[in-house]
Short mmCIF file of C-alpha atoms and ligand atoms in Angstrom, two decimals:
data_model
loop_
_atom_site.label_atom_id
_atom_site.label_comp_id
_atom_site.label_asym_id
_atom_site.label_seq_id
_atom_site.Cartn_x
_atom_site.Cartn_y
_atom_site.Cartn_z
CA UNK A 25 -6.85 -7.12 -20.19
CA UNK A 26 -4.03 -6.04 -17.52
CA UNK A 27 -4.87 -3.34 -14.92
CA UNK A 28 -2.25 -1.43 -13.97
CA UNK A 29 -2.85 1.08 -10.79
CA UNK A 30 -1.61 2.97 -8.03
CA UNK A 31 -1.89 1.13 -4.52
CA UNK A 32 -1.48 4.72 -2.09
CA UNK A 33 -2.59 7.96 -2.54
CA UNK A 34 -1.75 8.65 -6.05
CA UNK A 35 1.12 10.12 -7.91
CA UNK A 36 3.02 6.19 -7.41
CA UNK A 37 4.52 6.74 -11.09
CA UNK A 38 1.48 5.30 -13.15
CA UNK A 39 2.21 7.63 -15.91
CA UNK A 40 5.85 6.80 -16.16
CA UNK A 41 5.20 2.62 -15.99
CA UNK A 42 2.24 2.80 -18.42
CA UNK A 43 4.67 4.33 -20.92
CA UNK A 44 7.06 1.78 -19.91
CA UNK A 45 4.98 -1.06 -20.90
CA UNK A 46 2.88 0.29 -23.75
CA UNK A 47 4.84 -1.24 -26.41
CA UNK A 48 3.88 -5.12 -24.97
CA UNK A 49 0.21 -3.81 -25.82
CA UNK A 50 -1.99 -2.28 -28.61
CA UNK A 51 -4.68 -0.55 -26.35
CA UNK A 52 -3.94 1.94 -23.30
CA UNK A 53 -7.19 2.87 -21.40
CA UNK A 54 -8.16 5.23 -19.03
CA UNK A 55 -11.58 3.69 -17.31
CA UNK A 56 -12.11 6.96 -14.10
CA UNK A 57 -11.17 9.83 -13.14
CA UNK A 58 -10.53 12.91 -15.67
CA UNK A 59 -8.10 15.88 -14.90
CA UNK A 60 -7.80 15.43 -11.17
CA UNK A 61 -4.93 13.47 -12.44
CA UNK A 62 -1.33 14.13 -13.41
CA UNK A 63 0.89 11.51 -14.94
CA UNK A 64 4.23 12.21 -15.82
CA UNK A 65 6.48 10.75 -18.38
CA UNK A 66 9.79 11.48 -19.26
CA UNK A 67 12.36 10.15 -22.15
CA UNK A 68 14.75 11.61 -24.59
CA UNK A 69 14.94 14.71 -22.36
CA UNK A 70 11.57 15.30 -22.51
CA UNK A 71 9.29 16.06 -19.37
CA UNK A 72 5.55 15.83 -20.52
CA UNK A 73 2.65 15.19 -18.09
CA UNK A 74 -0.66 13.79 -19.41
CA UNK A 75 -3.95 14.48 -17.36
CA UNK A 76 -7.32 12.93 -19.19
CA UNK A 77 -5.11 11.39 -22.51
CA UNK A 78 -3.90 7.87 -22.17
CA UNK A 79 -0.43 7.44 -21.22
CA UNK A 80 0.21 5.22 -24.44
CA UNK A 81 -0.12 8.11 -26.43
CA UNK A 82 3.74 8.71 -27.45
CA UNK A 83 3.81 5.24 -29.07
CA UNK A 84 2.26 5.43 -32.43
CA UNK A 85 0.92 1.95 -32.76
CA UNK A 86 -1.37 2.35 -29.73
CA UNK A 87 -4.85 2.82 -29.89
CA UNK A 88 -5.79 4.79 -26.92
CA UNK A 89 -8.98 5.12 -24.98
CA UNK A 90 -10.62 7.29 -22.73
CA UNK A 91 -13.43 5.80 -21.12
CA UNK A 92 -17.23 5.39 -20.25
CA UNK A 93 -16.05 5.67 -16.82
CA UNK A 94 -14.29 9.33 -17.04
CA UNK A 95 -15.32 12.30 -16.02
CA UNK A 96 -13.61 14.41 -19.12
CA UNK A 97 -13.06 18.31 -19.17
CA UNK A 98 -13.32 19.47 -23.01
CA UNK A 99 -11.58 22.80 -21.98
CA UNK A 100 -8.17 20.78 -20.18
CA UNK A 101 -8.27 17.84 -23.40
CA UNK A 102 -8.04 20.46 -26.23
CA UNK A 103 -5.22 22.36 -24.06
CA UNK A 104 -3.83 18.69 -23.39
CA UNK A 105 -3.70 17.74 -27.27
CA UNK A 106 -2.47 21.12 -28.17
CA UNK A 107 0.28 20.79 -25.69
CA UNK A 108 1.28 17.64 -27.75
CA UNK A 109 1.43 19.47 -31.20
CA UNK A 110 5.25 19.28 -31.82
CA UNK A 111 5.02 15.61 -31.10
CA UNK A 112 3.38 14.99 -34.60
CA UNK A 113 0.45 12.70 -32.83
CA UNK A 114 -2.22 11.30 -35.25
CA UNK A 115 -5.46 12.22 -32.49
CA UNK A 116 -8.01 11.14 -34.83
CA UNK A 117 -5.81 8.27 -35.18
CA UNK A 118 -4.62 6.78 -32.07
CA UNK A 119 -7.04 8.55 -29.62
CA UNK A 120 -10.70 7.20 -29.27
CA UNK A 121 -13.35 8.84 -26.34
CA UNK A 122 -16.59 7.01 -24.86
CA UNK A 123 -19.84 8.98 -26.14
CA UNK A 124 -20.65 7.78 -22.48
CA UNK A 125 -17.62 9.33 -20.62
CA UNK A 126 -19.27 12.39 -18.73
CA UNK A 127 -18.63 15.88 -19.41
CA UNK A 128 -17.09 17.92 -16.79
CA UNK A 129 -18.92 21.57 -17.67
CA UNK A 130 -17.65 24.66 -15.91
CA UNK A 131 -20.56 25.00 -12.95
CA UNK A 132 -19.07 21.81 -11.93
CA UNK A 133 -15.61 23.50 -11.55
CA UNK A 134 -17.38 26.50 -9.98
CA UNK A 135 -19.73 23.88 -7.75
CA UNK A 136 -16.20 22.25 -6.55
CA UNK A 137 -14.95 25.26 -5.70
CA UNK A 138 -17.99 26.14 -3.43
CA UNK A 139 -18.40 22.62 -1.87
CA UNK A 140 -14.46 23.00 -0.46
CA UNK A 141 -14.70 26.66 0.51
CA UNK A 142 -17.92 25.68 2.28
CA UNK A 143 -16.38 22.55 4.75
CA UNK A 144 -14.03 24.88 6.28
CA UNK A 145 -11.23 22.99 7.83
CA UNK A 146 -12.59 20.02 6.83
CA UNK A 147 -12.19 20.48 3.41
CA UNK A 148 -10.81 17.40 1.23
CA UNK A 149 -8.30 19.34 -0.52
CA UNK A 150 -10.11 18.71 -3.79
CA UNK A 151 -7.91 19.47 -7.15
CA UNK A 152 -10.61 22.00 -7.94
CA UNK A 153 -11.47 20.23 -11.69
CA UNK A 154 -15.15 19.67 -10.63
CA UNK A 155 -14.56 16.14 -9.84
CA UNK A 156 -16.85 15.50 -7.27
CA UNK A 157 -20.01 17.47 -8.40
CA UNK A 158 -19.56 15.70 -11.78
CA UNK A 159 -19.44 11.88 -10.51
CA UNK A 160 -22.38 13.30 -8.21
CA UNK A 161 -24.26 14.08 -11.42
CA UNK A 162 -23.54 11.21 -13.17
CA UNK A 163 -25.10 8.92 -10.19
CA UNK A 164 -27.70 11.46 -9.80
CA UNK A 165 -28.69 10.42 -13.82
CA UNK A 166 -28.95 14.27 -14.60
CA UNK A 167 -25.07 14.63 -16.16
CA UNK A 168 -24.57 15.26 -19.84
CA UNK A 169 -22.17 12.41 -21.71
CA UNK A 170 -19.41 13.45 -24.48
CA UNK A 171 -22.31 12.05 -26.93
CA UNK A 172 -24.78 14.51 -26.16
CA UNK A 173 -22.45 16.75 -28.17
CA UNK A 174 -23.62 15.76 -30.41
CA UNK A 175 -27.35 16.09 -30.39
CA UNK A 176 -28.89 19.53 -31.98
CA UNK A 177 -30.37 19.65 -28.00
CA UNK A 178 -27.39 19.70 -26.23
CA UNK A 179 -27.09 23.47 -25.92
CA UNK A 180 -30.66 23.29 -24.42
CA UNK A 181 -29.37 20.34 -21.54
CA UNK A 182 -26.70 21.99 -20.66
CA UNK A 183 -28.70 25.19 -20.02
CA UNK A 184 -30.86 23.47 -17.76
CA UNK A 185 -27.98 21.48 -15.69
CA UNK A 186 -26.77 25.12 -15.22
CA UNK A 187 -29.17 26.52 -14.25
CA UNK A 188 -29.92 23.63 -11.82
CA UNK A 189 -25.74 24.23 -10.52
CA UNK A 190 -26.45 28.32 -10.25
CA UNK A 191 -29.35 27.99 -7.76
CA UNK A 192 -27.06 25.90 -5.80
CA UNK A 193 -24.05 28.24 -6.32
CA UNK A 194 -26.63 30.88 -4.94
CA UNK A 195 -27.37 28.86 -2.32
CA UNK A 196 -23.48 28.79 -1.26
CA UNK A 197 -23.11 32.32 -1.93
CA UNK A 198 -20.61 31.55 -4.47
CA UNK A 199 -19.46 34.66 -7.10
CA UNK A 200 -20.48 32.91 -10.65
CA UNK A 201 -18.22 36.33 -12.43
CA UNK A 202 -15.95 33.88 -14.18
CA UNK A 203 -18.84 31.97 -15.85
CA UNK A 204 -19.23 33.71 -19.20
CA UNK A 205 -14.91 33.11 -19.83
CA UNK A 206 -15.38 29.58 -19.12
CA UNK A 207 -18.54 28.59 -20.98
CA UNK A 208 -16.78 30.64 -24.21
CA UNK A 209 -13.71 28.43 -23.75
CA UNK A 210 -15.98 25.32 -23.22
CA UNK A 211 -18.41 25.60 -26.65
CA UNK A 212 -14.98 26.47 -28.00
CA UNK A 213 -13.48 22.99 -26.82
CA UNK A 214 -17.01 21.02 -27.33
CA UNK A 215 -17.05 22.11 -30.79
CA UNK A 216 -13.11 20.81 -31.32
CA UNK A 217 -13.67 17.82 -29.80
CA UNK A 218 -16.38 16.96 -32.52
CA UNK A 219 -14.04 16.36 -34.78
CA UNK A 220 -12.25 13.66 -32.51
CA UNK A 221 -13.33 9.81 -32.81
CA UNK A 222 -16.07 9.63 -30.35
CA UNK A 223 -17.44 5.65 -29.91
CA UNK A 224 -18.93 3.37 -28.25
CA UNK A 225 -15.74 2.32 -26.68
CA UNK A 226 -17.10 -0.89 -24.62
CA UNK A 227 -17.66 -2.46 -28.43
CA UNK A 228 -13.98 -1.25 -29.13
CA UNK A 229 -11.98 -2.59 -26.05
CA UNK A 230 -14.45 -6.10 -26.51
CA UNK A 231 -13.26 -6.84 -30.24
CA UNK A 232 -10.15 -6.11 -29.27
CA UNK A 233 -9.87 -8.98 -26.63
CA UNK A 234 -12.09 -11.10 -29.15
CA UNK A 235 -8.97 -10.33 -31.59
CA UNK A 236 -6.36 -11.31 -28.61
CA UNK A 237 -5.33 -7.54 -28.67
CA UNK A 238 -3.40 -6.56 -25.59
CA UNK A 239 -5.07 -4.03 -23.44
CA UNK A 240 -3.78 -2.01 -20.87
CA UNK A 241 -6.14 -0.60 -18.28
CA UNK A 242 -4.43 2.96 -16.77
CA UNK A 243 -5.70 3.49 -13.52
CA UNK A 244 -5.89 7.42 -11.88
CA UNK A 245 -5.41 8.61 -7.96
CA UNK A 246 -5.14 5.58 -6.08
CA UNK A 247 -6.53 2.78 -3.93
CA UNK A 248 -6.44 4.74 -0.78
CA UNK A 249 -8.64 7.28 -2.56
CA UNK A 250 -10.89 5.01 -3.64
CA UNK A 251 -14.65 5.96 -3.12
CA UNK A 252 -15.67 2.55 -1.85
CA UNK A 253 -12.21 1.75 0.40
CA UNK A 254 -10.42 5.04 0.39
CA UNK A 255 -10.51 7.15 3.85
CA UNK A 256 -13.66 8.32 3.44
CA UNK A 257 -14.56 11.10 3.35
CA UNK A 258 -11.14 11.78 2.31
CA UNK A 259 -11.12 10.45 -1.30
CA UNK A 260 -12.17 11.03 -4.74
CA UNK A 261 -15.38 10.61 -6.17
CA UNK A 262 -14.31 7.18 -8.30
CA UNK A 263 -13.82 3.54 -8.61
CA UNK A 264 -10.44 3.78 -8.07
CA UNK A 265 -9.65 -0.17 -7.71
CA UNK A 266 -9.61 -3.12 -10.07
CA UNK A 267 -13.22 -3.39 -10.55
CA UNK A 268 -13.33 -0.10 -11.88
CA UNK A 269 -11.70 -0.91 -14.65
CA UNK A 270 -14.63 -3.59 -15.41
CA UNK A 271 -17.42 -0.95 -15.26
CA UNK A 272 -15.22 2.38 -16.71
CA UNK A 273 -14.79 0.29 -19.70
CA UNK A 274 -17.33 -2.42 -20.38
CA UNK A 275 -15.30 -5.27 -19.82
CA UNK A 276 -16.10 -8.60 -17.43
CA UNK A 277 -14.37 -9.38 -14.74
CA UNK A 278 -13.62 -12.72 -15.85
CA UNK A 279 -11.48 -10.77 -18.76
CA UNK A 280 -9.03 -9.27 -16.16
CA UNK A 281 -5.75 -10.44 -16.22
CA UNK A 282 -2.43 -9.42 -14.44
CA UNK A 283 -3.27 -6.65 -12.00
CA UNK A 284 0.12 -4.20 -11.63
CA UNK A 285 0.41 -2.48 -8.22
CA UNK A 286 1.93 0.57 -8.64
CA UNK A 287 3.73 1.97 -4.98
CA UNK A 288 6.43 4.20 -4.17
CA UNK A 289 9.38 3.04 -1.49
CA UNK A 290 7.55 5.34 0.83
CA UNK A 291 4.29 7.01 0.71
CA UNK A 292 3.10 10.74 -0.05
CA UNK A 293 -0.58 11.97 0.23
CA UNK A 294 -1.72 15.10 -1.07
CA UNK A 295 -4.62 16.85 0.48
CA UNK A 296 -6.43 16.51 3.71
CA UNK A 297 -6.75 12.83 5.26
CA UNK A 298 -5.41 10.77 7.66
CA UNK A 299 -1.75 9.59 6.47
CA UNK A 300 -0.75 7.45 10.08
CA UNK A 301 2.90 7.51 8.89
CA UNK A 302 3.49 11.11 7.49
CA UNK A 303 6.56 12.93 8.62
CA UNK A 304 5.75 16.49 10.10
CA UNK A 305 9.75 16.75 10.57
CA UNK A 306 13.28 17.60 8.63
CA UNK A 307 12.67 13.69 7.27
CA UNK A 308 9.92 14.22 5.70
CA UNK A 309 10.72 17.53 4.55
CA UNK A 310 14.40 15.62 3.00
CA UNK A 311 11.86 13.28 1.58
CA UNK A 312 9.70 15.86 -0.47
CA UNK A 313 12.94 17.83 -1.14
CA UNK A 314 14.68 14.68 -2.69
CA UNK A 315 11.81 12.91 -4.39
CA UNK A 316 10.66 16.24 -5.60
CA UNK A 317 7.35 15.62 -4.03
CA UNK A 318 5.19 18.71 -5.65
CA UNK A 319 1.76 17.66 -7.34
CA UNK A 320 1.94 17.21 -11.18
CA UNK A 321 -1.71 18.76 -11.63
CA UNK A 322 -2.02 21.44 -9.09
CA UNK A 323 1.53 21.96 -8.03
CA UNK A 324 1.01 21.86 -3.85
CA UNK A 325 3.74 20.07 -1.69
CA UNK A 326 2.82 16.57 -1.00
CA UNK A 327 2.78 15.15 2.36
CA UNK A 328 5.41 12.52 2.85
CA UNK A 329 6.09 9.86 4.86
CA UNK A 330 7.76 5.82 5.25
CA UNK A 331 5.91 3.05 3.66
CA UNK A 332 2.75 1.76 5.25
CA UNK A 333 2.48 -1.98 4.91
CA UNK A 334 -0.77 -2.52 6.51
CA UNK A 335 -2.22 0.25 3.73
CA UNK A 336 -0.29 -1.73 1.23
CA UNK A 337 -1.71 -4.98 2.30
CA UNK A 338 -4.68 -3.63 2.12
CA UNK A 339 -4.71 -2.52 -0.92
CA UNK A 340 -3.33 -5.82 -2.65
CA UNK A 341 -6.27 -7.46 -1.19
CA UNK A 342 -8.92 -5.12 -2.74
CA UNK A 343 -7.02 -5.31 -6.26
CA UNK A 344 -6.72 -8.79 -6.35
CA UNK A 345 -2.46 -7.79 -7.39
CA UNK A 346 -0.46 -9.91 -8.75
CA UNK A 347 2.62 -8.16 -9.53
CA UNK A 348 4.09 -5.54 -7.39
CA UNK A 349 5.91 -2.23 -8.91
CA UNK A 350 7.99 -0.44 -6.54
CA UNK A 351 9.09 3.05 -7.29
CA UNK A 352 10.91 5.76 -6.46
CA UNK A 353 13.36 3.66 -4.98
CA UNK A 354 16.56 5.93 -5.46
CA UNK A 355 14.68 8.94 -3.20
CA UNK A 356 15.33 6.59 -0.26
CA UNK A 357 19.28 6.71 -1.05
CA UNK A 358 19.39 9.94 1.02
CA UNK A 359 18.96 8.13 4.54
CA UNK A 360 20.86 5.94 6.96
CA UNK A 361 18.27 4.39 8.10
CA UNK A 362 14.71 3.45 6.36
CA UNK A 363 11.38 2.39 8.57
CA UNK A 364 8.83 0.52 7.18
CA UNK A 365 4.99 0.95 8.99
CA UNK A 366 4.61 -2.99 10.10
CA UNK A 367 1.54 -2.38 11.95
CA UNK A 368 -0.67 0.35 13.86
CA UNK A 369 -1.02 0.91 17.29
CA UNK A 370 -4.68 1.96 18.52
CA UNK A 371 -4.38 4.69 21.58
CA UNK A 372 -5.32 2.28 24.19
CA UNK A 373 -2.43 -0.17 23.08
CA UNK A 374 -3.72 -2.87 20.71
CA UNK A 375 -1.36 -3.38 17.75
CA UNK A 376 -3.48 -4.17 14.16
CA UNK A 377 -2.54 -4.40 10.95
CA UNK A 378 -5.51 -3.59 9.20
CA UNK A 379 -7.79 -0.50 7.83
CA UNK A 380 -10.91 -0.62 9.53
CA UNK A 381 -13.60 1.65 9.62
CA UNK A 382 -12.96 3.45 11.98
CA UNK A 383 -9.32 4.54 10.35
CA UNK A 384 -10.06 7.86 9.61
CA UNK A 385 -11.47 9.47 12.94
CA UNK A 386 -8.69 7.09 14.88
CA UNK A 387 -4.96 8.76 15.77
CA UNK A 388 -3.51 5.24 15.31
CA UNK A 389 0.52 5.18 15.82
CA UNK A 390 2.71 3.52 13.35
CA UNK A 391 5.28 0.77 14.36
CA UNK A 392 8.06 0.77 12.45
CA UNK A 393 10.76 -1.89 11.45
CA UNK A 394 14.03 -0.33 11.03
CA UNK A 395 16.39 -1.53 8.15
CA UNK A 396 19.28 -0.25 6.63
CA UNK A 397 19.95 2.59 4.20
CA UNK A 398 22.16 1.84 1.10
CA UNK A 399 23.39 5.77 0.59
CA UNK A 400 24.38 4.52 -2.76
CA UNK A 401 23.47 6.23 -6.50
CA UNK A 402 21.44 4.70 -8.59
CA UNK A 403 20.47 6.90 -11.26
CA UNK A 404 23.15 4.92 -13.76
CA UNK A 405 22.22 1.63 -12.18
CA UNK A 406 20.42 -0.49 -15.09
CA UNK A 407 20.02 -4.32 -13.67
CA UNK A 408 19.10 -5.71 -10.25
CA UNK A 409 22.22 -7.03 -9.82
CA UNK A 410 23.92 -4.08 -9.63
CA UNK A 411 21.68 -2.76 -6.49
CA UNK A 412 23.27 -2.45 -3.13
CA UNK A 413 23.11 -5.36 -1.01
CA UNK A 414 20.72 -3.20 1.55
CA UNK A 415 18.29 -2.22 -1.07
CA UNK A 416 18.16 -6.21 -2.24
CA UNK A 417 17.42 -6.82 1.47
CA UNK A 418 14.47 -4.07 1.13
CA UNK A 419 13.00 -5.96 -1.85
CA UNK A 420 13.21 -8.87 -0.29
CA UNK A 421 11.98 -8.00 2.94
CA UNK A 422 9.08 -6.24 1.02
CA UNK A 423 8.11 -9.02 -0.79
CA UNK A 424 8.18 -11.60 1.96
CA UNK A 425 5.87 -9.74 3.83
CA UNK A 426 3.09 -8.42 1.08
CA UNK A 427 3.44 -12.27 -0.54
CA UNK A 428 3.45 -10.51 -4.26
CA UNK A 429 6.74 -10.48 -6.73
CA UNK A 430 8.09 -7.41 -6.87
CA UNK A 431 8.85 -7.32 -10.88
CA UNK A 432 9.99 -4.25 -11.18
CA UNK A 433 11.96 -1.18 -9.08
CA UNK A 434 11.98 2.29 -10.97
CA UNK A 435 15.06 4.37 -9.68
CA UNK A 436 15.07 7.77 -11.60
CA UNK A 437 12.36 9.57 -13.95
CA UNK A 438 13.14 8.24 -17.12
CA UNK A 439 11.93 5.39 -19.30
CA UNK A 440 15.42 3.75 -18.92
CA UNK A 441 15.36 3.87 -15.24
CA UNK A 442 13.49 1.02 -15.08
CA UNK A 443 14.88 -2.26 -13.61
CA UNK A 444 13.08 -5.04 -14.44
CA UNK A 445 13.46 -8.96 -12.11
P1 GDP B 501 1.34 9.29 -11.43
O1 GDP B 501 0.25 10.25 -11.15
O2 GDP B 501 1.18 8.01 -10.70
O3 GDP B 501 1.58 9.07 -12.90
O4 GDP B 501 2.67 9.95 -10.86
P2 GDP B 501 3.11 11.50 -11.01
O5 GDP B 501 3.58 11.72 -12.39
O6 GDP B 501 2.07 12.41 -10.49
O7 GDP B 501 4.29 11.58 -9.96
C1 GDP B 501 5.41 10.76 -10.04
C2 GDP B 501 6.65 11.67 -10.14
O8 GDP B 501 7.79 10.90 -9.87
C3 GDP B 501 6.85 12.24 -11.52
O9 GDP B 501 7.46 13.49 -11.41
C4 GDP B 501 7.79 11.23 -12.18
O10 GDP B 501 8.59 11.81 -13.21
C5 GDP B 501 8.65 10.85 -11.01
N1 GDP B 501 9.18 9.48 -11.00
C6 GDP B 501 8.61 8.34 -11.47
N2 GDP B 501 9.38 7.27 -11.17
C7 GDP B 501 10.45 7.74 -10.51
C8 GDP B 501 11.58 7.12 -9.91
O11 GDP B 501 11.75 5.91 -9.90
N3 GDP B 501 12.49 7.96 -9.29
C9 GDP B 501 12.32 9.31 -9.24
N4 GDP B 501 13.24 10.02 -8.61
N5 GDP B 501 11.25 9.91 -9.78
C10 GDP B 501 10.33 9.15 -10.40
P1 IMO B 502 -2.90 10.74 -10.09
O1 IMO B 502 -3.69 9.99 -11.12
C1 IMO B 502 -2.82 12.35 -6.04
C2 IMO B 502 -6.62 13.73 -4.34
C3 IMO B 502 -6.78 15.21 -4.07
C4 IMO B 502 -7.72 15.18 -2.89
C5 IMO B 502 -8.65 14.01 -3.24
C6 IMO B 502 -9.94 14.41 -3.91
O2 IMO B 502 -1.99 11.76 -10.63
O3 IMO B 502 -2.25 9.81 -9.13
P2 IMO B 502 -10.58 15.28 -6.34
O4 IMO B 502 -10.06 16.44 -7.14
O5 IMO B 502 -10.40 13.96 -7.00
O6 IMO B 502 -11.98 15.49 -5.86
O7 IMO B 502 -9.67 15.28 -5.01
O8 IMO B 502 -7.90 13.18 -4.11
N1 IMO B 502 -6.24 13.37 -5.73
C7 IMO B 502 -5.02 12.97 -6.09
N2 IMO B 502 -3.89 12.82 -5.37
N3 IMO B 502 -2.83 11.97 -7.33
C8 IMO B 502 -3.96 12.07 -8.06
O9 IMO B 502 -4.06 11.59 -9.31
C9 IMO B 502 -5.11 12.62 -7.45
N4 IMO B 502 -6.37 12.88 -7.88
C10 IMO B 502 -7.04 13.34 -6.82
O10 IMO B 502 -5.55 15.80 -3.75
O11 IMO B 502 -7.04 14.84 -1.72
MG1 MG B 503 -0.01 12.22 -10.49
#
């Protein structure tokens, strides 16, 4: 099994690459995460951006999977599959869920909501789809799973989780008015998704490596948002890295094969959190402007910035990479001059090039190698030779320092923008 995942903050083009690829396998897999995400694909004209569905869903011989390890919202996957009605999709077909993938029920929403409002300033800049709260459930073994659906008692569990979420809601002092909408629209969406394929997926993705099936693990957010190595407290609630892909779908670790890093030629964050090379300036505003730098899921600017190799290093190390994807690279044609983060320098002078604890309450201050820009198109540009001589040197420079191949550069949207090396 290949993992394929984003190395920053999310939104690296994950969607876009696992479409790329899916055709080299015959399982896609979603193993965390739910609707936080947003992953956009585009070909033949077509925009289309999936949130909880598998990003191999557009290629009919793929079986795709969401996993034990998601956090799924019944309400956003029926609105996701009925989205994809003119695309003729076979769902009970080519779309398979985990009975043990957790339900995301509308309290959580409400409890996400709450949680945010109530930290002020410090506020993670949540997505709002009840993320947290649910994960927080799930470890606190008092969550309900997409196979309790199932079970003539489910009506009766979830009564008592919410019941359990409205005392804290009370707590917060939290308004609970647009409860009775959502819980209509979520027996509405539990009931659909009964008639979907719902497994034990972990038997599904192991037969499939038993067979020598190719399986493609789709990771969500990213490795600086990982629970575990992200900037805590500024992260989501999952597994974000490799290993999650072991426990979010049943397989060992010793079944892992390539691990694709997903990162863009520069870096944007969205929400609160340190970011040590974000660009408060006209750059970084160029940057958001040119890479059209909105979020796919809740539409809010993204912060922007130049790429951060000590994050990057970092996150190779955790992920155990062994191919590097860089993206995005045509955004960068805009400037004369591009900076790359080499290391950080602490405020009483030390330079480091690593993420320590102490990362996210420290105003480190990026040092940056200059290189040049190559103010050249490459929307129509389809092999690496082709590339200006200044973006080669980029590559190369990149992959000299982060000791990974850099297989492949995305420069535009689409599927055919895709250069591979
Ligand atoms: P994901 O969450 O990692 O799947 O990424 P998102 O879909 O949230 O954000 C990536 C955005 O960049 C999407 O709008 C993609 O269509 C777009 N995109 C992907 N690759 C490229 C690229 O190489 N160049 C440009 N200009 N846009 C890209
Ligand atoms: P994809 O898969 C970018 C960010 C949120 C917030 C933090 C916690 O499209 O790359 P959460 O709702 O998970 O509790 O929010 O994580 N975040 C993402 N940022 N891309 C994503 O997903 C994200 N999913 C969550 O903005 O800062
Ligand atoms: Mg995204």
């Amino acid at each position: 099994m290949d993992v394929l995942l984003g190395l920053q903050w999310g939104d690296e083009g994950k969607g876009k690459i696992v479409d790329v690829l899916a055709p080299q396998y015959e399982v896609v897999a979603r193993f965390q995460g739910g609707p936080n995400a947003g992953h956009t694909l585009e070909f033949d004209g077509i925009k289309h951006v999936l949130h909880q569905i598998p990003s191999g869903i557009f290629r009919s011989q793929i079986l795709n999977i969401i996993g034990n390890g998601v956090v799924l919202d019944p309400i956003i996957l029926k609105k996701e599959i009925d989205a994809l009605g003119k695309f003729s999709i076979d769902f009970r077909k080519n779309l398979v869920i985990s009975k043990k993938a957790t339900i995301i029920i509308p309290t959580h929403k409400l409890l996400d909501a709450a949680l945010e409002q109530a930290k002020g300033d410090k506020k993670i800049g949540s997505t709002l789809k009840g993320i947290g709260p649910t994960y927080q459930d799930k470890i606190g073994r008092a969550a309900l799973r997409i196979g309790d659906i199932l079970r003539s008692d489910f009506k009766e569990k979830y009564e008592a989780l919410v019941e359990k979420h409205k005392s804290t809601l009370s707590f917060y002092g939290f308004p609970i008015d647009a409860l009775a909408e959502m819980e209509k629209q979520f027996f509405e969406a539990v009931d659909f998704i009964k008639t979907l394929s719902l497994i034990d997926s972990e038997y599904t993705v192991n037969e499939a490596l038993r067979s020598n099936k190719r399986i493609l693990a789709e990771g969500a957010q990213g490795s600086l948002l990982d629970i575990d190595f992200g900037s805590y407290p500024y992260v989501t609630s999952s597994t974000t890295t490799t290993a999650g892909a072991c426990t979010g779908l049943g397989v060992a670790p010793s079944k892992i094969g390539e691990v694709f890093g997903i990162f863009k030629a520069y870096c944007t964050r969205v929400g609160s959190g340190p970011f040590p090379t974000e660009l408060l300036d006209a750059t970084g505003d160029a940057m958001r402007k040119e890479g059209n730098e909105y979020g796919s899921t809740t539409g809010r600017p993204r912060r922007c910035g130049w790429l951060d190799l000590p994050a990057l290093k970092y996150s190779i190390m955790i992920n155990g990479v062994t191919k590097l994807f860089m993206m995005k690279a045509d955004v960068l044609n805009i400037f004369d001059e591009i900076l790359v983060c080499t290391d950080y320098q602490l405020p009483y002078g030390q330079k480091i090039d690593t993420l320590s604890f102490e990362i996210t309450e420290t105003q480190v201050k990026p040092v940056y190698k200059k290189m040049k820009g190559w103010h050249c198109a490459l929307d129509q540009v389809r092999t690496y030779e082709e590339f200006p001589q200044a973006l080669k040197d980029y590559v190369q420079y990149l992959e000299e320092a982060l000791q990974v191949p850099i297989a492949l550069v995305s420069v535009g949207p689409d599927r055919v923008q895709t250069i591979r090396r």
